[in-house]
N, CA and C of each residue as an Amber inpcrd file, in Angstrom:
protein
   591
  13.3220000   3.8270000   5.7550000  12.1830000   4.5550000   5.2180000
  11.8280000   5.7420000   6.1100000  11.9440000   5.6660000   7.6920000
  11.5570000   6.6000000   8.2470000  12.3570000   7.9390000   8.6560000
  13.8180000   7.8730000   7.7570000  14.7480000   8.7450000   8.1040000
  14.4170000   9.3010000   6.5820000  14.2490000   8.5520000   5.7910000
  14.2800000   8.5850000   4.0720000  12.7720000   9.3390000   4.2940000
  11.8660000   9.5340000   4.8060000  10.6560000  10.6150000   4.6570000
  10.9590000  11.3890000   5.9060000  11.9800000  11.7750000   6.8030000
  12.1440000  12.8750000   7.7270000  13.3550000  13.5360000   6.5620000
  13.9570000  13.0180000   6.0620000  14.9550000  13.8060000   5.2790000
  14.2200000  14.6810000   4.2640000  13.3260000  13.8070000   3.6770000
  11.9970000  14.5530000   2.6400000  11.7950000  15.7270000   3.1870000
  11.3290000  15.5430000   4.0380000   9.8540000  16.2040000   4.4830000
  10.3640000  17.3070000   5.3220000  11.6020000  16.9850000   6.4390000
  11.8120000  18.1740000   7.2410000  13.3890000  19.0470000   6.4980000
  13.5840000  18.2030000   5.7670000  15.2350000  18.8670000   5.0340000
  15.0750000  18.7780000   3.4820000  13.9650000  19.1870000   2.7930000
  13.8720000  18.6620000   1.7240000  14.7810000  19.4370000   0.6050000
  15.5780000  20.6370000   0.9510000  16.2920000  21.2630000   0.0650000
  17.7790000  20.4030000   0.6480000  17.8630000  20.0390000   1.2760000
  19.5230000  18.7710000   1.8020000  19.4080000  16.9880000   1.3990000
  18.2370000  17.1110000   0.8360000  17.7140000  15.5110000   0.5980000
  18.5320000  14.7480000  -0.5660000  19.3420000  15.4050000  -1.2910000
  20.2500000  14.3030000  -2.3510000  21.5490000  14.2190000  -1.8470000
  21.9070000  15.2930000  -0.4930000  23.3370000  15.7370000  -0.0070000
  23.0130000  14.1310000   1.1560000  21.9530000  14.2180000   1.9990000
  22.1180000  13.5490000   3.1720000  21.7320000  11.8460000   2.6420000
  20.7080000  11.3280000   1.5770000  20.5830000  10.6210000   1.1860000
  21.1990000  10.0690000  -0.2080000  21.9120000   9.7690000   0.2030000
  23.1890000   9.4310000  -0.9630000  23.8150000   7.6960000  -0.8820000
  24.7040000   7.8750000  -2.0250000  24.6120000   6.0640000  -2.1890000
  25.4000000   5.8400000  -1.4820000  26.7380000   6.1560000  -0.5150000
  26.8850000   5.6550000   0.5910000  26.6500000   5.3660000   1.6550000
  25.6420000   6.0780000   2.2200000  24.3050000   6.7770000   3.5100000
  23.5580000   4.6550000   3.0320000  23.0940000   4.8770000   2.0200000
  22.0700000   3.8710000   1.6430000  22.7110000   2.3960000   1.7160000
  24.2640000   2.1760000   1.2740000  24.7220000   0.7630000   1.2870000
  24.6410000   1.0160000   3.1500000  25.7540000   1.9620000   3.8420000
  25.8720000   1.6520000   5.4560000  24.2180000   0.9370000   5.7460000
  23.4160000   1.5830000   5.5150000  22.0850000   1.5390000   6.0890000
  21.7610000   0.1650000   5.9180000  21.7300000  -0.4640000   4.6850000
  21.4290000  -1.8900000   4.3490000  22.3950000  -2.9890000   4.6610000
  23.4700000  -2.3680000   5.0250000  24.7570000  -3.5750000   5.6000000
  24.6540000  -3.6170000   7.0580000  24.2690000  -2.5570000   7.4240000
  24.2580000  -2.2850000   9.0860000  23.0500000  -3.7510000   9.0430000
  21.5700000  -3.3640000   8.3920000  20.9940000  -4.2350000   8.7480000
  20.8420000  -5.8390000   8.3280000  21.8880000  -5.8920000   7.6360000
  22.3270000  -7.3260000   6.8820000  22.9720000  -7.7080000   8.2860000
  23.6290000  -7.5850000   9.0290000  25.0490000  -7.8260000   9.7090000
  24.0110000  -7.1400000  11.0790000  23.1490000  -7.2370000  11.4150000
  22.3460000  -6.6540000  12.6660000  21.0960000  -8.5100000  12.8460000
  21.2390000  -8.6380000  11.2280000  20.3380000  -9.4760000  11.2020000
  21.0320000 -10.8920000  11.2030000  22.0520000 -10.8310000  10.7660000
  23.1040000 -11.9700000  11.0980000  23.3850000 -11.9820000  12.4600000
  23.8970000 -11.2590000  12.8970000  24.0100000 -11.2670000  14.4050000
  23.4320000 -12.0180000  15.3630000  21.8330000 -11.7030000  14.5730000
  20.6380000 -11.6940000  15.4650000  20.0710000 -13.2060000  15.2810000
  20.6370000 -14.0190000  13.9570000  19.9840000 -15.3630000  13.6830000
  21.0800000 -15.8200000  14.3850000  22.4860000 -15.3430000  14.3110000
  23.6330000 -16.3450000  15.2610000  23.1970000 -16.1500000  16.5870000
  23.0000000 -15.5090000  17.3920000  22.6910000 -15.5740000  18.7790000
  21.5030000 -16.7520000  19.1180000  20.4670000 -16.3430000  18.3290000
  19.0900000 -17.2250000  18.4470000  19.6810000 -18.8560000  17.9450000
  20.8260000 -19.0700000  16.6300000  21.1230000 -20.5560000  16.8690000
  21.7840000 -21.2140000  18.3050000  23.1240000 -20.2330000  18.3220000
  24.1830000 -20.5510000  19.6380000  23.4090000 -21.0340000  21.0420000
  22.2130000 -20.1840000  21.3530000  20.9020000 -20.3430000  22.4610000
  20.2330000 -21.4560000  22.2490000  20.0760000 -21.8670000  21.0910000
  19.4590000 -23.2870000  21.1130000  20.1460000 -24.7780000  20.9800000
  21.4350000 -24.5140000  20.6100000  22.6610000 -25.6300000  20.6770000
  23.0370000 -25.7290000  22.4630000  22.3580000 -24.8500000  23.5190000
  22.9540000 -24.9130000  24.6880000  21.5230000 -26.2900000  25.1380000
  20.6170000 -26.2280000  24.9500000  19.0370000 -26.7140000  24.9420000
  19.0250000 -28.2980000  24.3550000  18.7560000 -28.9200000  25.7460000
  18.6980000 -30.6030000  25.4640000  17.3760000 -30.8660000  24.6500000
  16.8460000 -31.4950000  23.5080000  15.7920000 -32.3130000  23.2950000
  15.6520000 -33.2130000  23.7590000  14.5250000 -33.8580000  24.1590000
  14.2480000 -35.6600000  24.3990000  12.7340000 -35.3710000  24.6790000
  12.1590000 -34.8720000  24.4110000  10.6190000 -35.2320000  24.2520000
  10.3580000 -35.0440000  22.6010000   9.1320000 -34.9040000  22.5300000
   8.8740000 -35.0390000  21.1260000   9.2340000 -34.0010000  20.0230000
   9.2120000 -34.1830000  18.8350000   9.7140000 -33.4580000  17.9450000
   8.6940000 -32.6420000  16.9330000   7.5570000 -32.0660000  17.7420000
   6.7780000 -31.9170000  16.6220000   6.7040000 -30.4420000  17.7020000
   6.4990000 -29.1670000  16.4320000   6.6000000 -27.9770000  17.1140000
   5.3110000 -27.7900000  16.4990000   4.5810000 -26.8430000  17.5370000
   3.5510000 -26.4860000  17.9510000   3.3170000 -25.4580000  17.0420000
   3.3430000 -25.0970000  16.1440000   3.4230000 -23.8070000  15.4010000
   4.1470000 -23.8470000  13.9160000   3.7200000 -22.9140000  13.1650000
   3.4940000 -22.9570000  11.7190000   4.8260000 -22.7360000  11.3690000
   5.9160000 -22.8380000  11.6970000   7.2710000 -22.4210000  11.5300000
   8.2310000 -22.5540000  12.4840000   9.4360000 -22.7510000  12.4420000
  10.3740000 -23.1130000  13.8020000  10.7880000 -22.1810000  14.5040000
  10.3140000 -21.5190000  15.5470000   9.9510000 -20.5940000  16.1480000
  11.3830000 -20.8290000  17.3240000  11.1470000 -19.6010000  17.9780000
  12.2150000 -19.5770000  19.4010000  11.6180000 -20.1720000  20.5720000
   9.9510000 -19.5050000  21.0130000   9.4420000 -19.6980000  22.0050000
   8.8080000 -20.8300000  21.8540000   8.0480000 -21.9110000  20.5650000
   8.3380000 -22.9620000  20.2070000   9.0070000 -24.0150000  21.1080000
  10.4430000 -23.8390000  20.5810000  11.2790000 -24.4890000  20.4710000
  11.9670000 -24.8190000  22.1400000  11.4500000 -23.8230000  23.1860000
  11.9080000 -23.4800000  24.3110000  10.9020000 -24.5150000  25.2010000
   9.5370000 -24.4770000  24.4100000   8.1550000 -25.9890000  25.0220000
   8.7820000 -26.9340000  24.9250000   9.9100000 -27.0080000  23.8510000
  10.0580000 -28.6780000  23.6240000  11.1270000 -28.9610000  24.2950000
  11.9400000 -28.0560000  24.9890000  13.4440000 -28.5480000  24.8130000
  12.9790000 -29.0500000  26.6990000  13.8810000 -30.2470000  27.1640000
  13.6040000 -30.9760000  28.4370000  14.9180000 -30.3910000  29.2320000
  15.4580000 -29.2470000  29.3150000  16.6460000 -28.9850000  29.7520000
  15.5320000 -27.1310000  30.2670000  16.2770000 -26.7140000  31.5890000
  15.6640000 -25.2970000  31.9600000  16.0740000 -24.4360000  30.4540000
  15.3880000 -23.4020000  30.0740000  15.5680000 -22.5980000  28.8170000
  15.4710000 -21.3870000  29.5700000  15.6540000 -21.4260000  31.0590000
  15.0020000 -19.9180000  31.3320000  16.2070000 -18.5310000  30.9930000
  17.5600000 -18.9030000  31.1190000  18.3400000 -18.2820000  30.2160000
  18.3270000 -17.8260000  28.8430000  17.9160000 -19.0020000  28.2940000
  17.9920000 -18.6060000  26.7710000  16.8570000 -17.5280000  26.5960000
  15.5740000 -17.9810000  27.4790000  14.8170000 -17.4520000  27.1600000
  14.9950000 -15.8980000  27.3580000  15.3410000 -15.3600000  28.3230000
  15.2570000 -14.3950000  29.3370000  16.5740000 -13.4600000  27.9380000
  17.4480000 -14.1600000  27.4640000  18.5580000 -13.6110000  26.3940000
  17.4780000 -13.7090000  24.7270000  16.6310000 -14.2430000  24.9460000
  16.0390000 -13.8890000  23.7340000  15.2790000 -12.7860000  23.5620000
  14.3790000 -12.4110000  24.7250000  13.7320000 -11.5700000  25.0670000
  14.4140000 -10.5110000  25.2490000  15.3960000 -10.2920000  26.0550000
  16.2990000  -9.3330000  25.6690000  17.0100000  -8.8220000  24.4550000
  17.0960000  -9.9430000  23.4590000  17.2290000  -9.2390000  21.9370000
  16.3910000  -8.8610000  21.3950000  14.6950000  -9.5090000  21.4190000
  13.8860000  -8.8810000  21.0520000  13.5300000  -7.6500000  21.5690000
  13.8290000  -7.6840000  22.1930000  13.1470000  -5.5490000  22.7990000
  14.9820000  -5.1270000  22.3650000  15.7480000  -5.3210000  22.2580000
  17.1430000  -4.8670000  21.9410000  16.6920000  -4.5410000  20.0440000
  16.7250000  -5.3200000  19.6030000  16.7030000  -5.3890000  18.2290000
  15.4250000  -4.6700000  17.9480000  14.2740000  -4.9010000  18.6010000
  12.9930000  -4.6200000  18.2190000  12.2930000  -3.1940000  18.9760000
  13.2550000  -2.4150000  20.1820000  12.9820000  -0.9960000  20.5110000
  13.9140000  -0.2710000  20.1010000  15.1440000  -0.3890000  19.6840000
  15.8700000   0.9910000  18.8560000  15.2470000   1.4500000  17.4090000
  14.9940000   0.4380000  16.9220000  14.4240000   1.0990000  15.4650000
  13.2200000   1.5150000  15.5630000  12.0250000   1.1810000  16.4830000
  10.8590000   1.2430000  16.6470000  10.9200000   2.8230000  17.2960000
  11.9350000   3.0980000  18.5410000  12.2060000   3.9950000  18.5880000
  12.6330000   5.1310000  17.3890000  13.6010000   4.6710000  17.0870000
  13.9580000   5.9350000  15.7260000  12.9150000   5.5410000  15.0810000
  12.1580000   5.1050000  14.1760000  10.7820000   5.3100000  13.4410000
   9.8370000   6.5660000  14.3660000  10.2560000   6.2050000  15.1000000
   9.2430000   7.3610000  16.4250000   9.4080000   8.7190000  16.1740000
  10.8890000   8.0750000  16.7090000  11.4110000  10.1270000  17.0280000
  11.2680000  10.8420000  15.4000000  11.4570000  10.0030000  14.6180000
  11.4190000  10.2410000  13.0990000   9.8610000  10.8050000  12.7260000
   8.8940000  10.3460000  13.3220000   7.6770000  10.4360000  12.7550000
   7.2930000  11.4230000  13.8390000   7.8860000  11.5850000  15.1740000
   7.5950000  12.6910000  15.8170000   7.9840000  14.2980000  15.1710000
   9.1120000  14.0150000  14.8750000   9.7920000  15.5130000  14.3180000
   8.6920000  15.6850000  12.5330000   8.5530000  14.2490000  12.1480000
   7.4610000  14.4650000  10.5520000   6.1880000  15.4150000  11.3210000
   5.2010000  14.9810000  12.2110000   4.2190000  15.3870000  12.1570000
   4.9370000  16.6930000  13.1140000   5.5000000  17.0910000  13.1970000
   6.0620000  18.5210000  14.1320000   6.0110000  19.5100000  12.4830000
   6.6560000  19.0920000  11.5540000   6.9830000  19.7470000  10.5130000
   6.1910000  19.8750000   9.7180000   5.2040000  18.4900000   9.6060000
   3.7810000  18.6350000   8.9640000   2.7780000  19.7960000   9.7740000
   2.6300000  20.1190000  10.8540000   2.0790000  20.9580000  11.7150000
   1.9270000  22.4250000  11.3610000   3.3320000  22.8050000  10.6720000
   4.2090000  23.9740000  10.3970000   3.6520000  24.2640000   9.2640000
   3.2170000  24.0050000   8.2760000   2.7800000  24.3800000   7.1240000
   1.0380000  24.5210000   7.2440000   1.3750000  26.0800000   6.4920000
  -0.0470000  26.4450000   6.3510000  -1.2560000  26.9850000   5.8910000
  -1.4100000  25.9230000   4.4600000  -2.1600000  25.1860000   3.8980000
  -2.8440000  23.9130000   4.5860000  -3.7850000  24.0430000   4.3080000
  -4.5300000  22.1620000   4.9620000  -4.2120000  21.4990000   3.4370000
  -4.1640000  21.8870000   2.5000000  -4.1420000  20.9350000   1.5560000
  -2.3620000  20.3140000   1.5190000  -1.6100000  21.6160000   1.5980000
  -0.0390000  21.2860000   1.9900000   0.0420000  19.9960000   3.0970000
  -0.2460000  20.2760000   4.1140000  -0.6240000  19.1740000   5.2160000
  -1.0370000  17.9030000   4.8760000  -1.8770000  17.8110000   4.4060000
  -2.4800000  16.5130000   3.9430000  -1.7130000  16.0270000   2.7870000
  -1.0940000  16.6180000   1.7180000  -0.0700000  15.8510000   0.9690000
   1.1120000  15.5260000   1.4210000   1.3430000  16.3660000   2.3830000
   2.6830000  16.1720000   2.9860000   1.9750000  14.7360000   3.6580000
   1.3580000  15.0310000   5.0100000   1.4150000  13.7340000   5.5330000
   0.7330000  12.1150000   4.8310000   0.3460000  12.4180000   3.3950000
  -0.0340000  11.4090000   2.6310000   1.1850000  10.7710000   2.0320000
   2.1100000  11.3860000   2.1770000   3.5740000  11.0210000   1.0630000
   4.4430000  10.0120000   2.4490000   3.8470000  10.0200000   3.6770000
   4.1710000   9.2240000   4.8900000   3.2090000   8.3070000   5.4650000
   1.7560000   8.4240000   4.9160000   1.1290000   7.4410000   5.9220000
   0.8560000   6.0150000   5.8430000   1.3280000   5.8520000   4.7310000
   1.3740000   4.4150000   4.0320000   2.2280000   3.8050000   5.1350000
   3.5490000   4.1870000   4.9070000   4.7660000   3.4250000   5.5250000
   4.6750000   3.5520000   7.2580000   3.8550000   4.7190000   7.6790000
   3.2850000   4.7410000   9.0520000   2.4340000   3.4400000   9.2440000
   1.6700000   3.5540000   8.5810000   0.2710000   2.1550000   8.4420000
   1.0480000   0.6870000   8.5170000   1.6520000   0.2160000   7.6010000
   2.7340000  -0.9750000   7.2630000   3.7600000  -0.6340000   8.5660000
   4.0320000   0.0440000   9.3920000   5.5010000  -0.2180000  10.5310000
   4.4210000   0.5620000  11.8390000   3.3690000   0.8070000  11.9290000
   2.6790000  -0.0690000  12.7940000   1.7340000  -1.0750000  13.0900000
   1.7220000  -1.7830000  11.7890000   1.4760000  -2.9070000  11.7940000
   2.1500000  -4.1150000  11.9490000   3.0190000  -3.6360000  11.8750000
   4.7570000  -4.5680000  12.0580000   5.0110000  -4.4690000  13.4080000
   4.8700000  -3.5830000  13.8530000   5.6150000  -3.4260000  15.2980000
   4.2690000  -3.9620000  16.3840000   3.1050000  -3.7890000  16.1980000
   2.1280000  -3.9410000  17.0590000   2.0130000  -5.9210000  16.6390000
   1.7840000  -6.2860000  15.8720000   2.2430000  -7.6630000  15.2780000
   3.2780000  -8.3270000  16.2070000   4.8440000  -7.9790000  15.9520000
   6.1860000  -8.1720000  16.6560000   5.9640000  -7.8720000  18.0700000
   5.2760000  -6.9040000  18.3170000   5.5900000  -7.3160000  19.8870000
   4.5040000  -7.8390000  20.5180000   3.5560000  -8.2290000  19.5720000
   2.2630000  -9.1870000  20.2050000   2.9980000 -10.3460000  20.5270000
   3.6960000 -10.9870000  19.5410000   4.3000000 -12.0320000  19.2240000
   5.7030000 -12.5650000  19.8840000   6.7510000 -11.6920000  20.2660000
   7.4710000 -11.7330000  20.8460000   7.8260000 -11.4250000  22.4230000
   7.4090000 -10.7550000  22.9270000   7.4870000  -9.4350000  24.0290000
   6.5990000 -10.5580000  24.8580000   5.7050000 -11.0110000  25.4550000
   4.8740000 -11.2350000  26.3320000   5.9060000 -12.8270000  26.2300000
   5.8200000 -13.3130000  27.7240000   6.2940000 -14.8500000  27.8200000
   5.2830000 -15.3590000  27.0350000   5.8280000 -16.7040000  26.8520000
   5.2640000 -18.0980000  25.8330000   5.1100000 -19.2660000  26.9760000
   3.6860000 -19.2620000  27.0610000   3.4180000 -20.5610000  28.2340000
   2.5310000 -20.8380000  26.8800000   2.1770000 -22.6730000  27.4720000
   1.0050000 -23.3060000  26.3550000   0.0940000 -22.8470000  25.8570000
  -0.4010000 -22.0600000  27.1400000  -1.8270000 -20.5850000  26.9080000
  -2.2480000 -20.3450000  26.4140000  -1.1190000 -19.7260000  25.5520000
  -1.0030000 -18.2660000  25.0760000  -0.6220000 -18.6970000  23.5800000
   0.0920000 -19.8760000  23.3020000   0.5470000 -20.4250000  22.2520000
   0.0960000 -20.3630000  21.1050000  -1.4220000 -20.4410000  21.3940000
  -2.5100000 -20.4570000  19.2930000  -2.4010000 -18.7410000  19.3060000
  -2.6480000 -17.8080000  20.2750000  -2.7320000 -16.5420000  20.2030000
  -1.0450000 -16.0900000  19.5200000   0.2030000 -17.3490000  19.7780000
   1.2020000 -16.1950000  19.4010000   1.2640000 -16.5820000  18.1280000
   0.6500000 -18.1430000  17.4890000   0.6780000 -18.5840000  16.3640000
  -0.1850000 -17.4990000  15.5620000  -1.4350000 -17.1440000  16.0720000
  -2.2130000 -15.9970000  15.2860000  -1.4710000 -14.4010000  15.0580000
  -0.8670000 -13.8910000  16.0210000  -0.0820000 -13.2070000  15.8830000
   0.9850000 -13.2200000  14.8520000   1.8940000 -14.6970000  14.6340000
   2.9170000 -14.4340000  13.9750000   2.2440000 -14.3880000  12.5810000
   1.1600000 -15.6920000  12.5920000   0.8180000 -15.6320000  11.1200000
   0.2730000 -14.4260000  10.2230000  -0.1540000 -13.3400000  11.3490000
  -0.4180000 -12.3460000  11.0000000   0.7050000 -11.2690000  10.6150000
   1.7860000 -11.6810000  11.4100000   3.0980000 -11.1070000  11.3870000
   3.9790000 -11.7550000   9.9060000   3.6890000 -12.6120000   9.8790000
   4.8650000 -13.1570000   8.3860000   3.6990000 -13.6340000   7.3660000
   2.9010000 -13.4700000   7.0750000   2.1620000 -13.4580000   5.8780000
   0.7780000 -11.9630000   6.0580000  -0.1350000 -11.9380000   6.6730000
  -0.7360000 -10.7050000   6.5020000  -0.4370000  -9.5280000   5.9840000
   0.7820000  -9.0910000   7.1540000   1.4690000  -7.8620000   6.5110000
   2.7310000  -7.7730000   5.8800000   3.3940000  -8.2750000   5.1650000
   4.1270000  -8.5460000   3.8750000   2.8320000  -8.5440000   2.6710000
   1.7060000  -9.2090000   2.8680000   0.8250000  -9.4200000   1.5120000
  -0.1120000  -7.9340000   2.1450000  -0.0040000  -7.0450000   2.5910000
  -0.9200000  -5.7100000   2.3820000  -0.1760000  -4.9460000   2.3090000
   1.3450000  -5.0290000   2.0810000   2.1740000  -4.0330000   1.3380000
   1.8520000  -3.3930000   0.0370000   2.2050000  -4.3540000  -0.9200000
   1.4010000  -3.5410000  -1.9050000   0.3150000  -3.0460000  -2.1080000
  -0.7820000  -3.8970000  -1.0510000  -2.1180000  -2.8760000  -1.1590000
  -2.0040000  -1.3670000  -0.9080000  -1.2470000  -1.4040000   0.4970000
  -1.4430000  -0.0270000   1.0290000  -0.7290000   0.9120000   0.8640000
   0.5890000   0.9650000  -0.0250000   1.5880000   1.4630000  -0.7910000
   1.0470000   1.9140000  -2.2060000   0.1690000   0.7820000  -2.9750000
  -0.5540000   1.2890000  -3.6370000  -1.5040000   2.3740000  -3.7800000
  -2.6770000   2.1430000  -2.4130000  -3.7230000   3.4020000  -2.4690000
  -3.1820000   4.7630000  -2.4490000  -1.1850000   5.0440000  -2.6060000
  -1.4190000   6.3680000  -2.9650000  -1.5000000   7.0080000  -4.9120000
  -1.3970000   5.2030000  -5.0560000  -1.6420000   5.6610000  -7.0620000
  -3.0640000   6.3350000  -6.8490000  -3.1420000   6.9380000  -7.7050000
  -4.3510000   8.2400000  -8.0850000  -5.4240000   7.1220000  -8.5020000
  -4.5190000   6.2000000 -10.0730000  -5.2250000   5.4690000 -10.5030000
  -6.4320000   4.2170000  -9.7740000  -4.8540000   3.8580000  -8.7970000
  -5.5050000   2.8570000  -7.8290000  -7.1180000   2.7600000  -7.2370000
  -6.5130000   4.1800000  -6.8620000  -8.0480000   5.0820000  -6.1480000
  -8.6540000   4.6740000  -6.3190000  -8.7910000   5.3520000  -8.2030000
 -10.1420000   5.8760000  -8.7300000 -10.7620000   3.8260000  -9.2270000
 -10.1330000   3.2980000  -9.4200000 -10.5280000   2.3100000  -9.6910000
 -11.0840000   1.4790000  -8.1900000 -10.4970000   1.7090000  -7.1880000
 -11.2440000   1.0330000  -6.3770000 -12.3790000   1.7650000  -5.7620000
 -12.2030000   3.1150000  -6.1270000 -13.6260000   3.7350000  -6.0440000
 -14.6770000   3.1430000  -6.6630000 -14.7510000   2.8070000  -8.0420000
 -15.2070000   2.1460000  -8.8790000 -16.1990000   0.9400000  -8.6610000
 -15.0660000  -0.0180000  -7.7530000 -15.3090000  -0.8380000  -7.6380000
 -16.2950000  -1.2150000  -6.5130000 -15.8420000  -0.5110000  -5.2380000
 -16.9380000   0.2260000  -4.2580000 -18.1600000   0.4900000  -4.8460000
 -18.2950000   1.5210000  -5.6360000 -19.7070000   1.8080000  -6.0420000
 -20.4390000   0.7430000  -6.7200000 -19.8130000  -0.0110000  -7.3730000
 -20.5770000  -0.8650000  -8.2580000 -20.9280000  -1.9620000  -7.1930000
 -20.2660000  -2.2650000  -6.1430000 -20.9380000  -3.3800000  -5.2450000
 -21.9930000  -2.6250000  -4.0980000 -21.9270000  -1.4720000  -4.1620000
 -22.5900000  -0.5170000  -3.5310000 -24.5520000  -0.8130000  -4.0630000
 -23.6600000  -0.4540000  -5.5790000 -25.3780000   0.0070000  -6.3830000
 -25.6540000  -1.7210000  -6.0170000 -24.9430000  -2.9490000  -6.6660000
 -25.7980000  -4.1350000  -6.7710000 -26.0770000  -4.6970000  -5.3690000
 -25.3920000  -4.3510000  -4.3810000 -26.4000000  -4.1730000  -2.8010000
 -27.6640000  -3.4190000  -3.1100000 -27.7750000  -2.2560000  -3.5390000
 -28.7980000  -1.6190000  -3.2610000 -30.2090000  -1.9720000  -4.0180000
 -29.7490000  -2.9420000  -5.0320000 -30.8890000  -3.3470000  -5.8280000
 -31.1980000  -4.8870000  -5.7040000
C-alpha cells in the first residue's frame, strides 16, 4: 500500500507502467513466503524448548513470549532469535512505509493549492492511520522483553493488535466515502441536539 500511494502520488503519470500485475503477484508471494519463513523459524525455536511445568498459557492465544514462561529448559536463545526476527521482519517494512511516506509528504509539500494538498494527503491518511497503528501495537507487543510483569500489558497490547485494529479497518478506510461522512455527521448532530435537550 505504501509504494502503491508513493507510485500515485509522486509518479502518477508512470502508475499503470510501475504498478502492474507482475509488480503485484512478486509483492504478495514475497510476503506469502516472508511469512512462511517467519512461522517456520518461530515453530523449529520451540521444538528446541523442554515443557514440564504446566500447560496453561497465560494469554489469549499461543503466543512466542507465552510459550518461553512455560517452557523449564533456558529459552534465552530462542528468545534473543525471536526478537531478532521481530525487529528483522518488523523494521524493513516499517522502514520502507517510512521512506515511502517521507518522499509522499515531500511531494505533498510541492503542490500549490491547499486544497490540492489536502486531497492529495487525504487519498493517504487512512492507510497512514491503520500502519501506525499496527506498528505502534507490534512493537508494544513484541520488541520489549516478556517477564511476568509485563505479561497482562503485552496481552492488552496484542489484543489490541489482532482484534482492535483489523475491526477499525473498515471504519477508517471508510471515512473517506463522502457518503460515510455525511451520515456520520448526521449522526453526531442528532446525539449532539438530544444531549442538549
Amino acid at each position: 500500500m505504501a509504494y502503491d500511494r508513493y507510485v500515485a502520488i509522486c509518479h502518477p503519470l508512470t502508475y499503470k507502467v510501475r504498478i502492474n500485475v507482475k509488480l503485484q503477484i512478486q509483492l504478495v508471494s514475497f510476503s506469502y513466503i516472508m511469512g512462511i519463513i517467519y512461522s517456520a523459524l518461530h515453530i523449529v525455536s520451540l521444538t528446541k524448548l523442554d515443557f514440564c511445568k504446566h500447560r496453561v498459557i497465560n494469554h489469549f492465544f499461543c503466543d512466542m513470549p507465552p510459550m518461553f514462561l512455560l517452557s523449564c529448559s533456558k529459552a534465552n536463545v530462542n528468545e534473543h532469535l525471536i526478537y531478532a526476527l521481530n525487529v528483522l521482519v518488523g523494521f524493513f517494512p516499517c522502514l520502507f512505509v517510512l521512506v515511502s511516506y517521507l518522499f509522499i509528504i515531500s511531494a505533498i509539500m510541492k503542490i500549490r493549492s491547499a486544497k490540492g494538498r489536502h486531497q492529495t494527503f487525504a487519498t493517504c491518511s487512512s492507510h497512514l492511520v491503520v500502519v501506525t497503528l499496527f506498528y505502534m501495537t507490534t512493537i508494544f507487543s513484541y520488541i520489549p522483553p516478556t517477564t511476568s510483569s509485563s505479561l497482562e500489558k503485552d496481552k492488552a497490547a496484542c489484543l489490541i493488535n489482532t482484534v482492535l485494529t483489523p475491526m477499525l479497518h473498515p471504519l477508517i478506510y471508510s471515512l473517506r466515502n463522502n457518503e460515510v461522512k455525511g451520515a456520520l455527521r448526521k449522526v453526531i448532530a442528532r446525539k449532539i441536539q438530544i444531549l442538549g435537550t
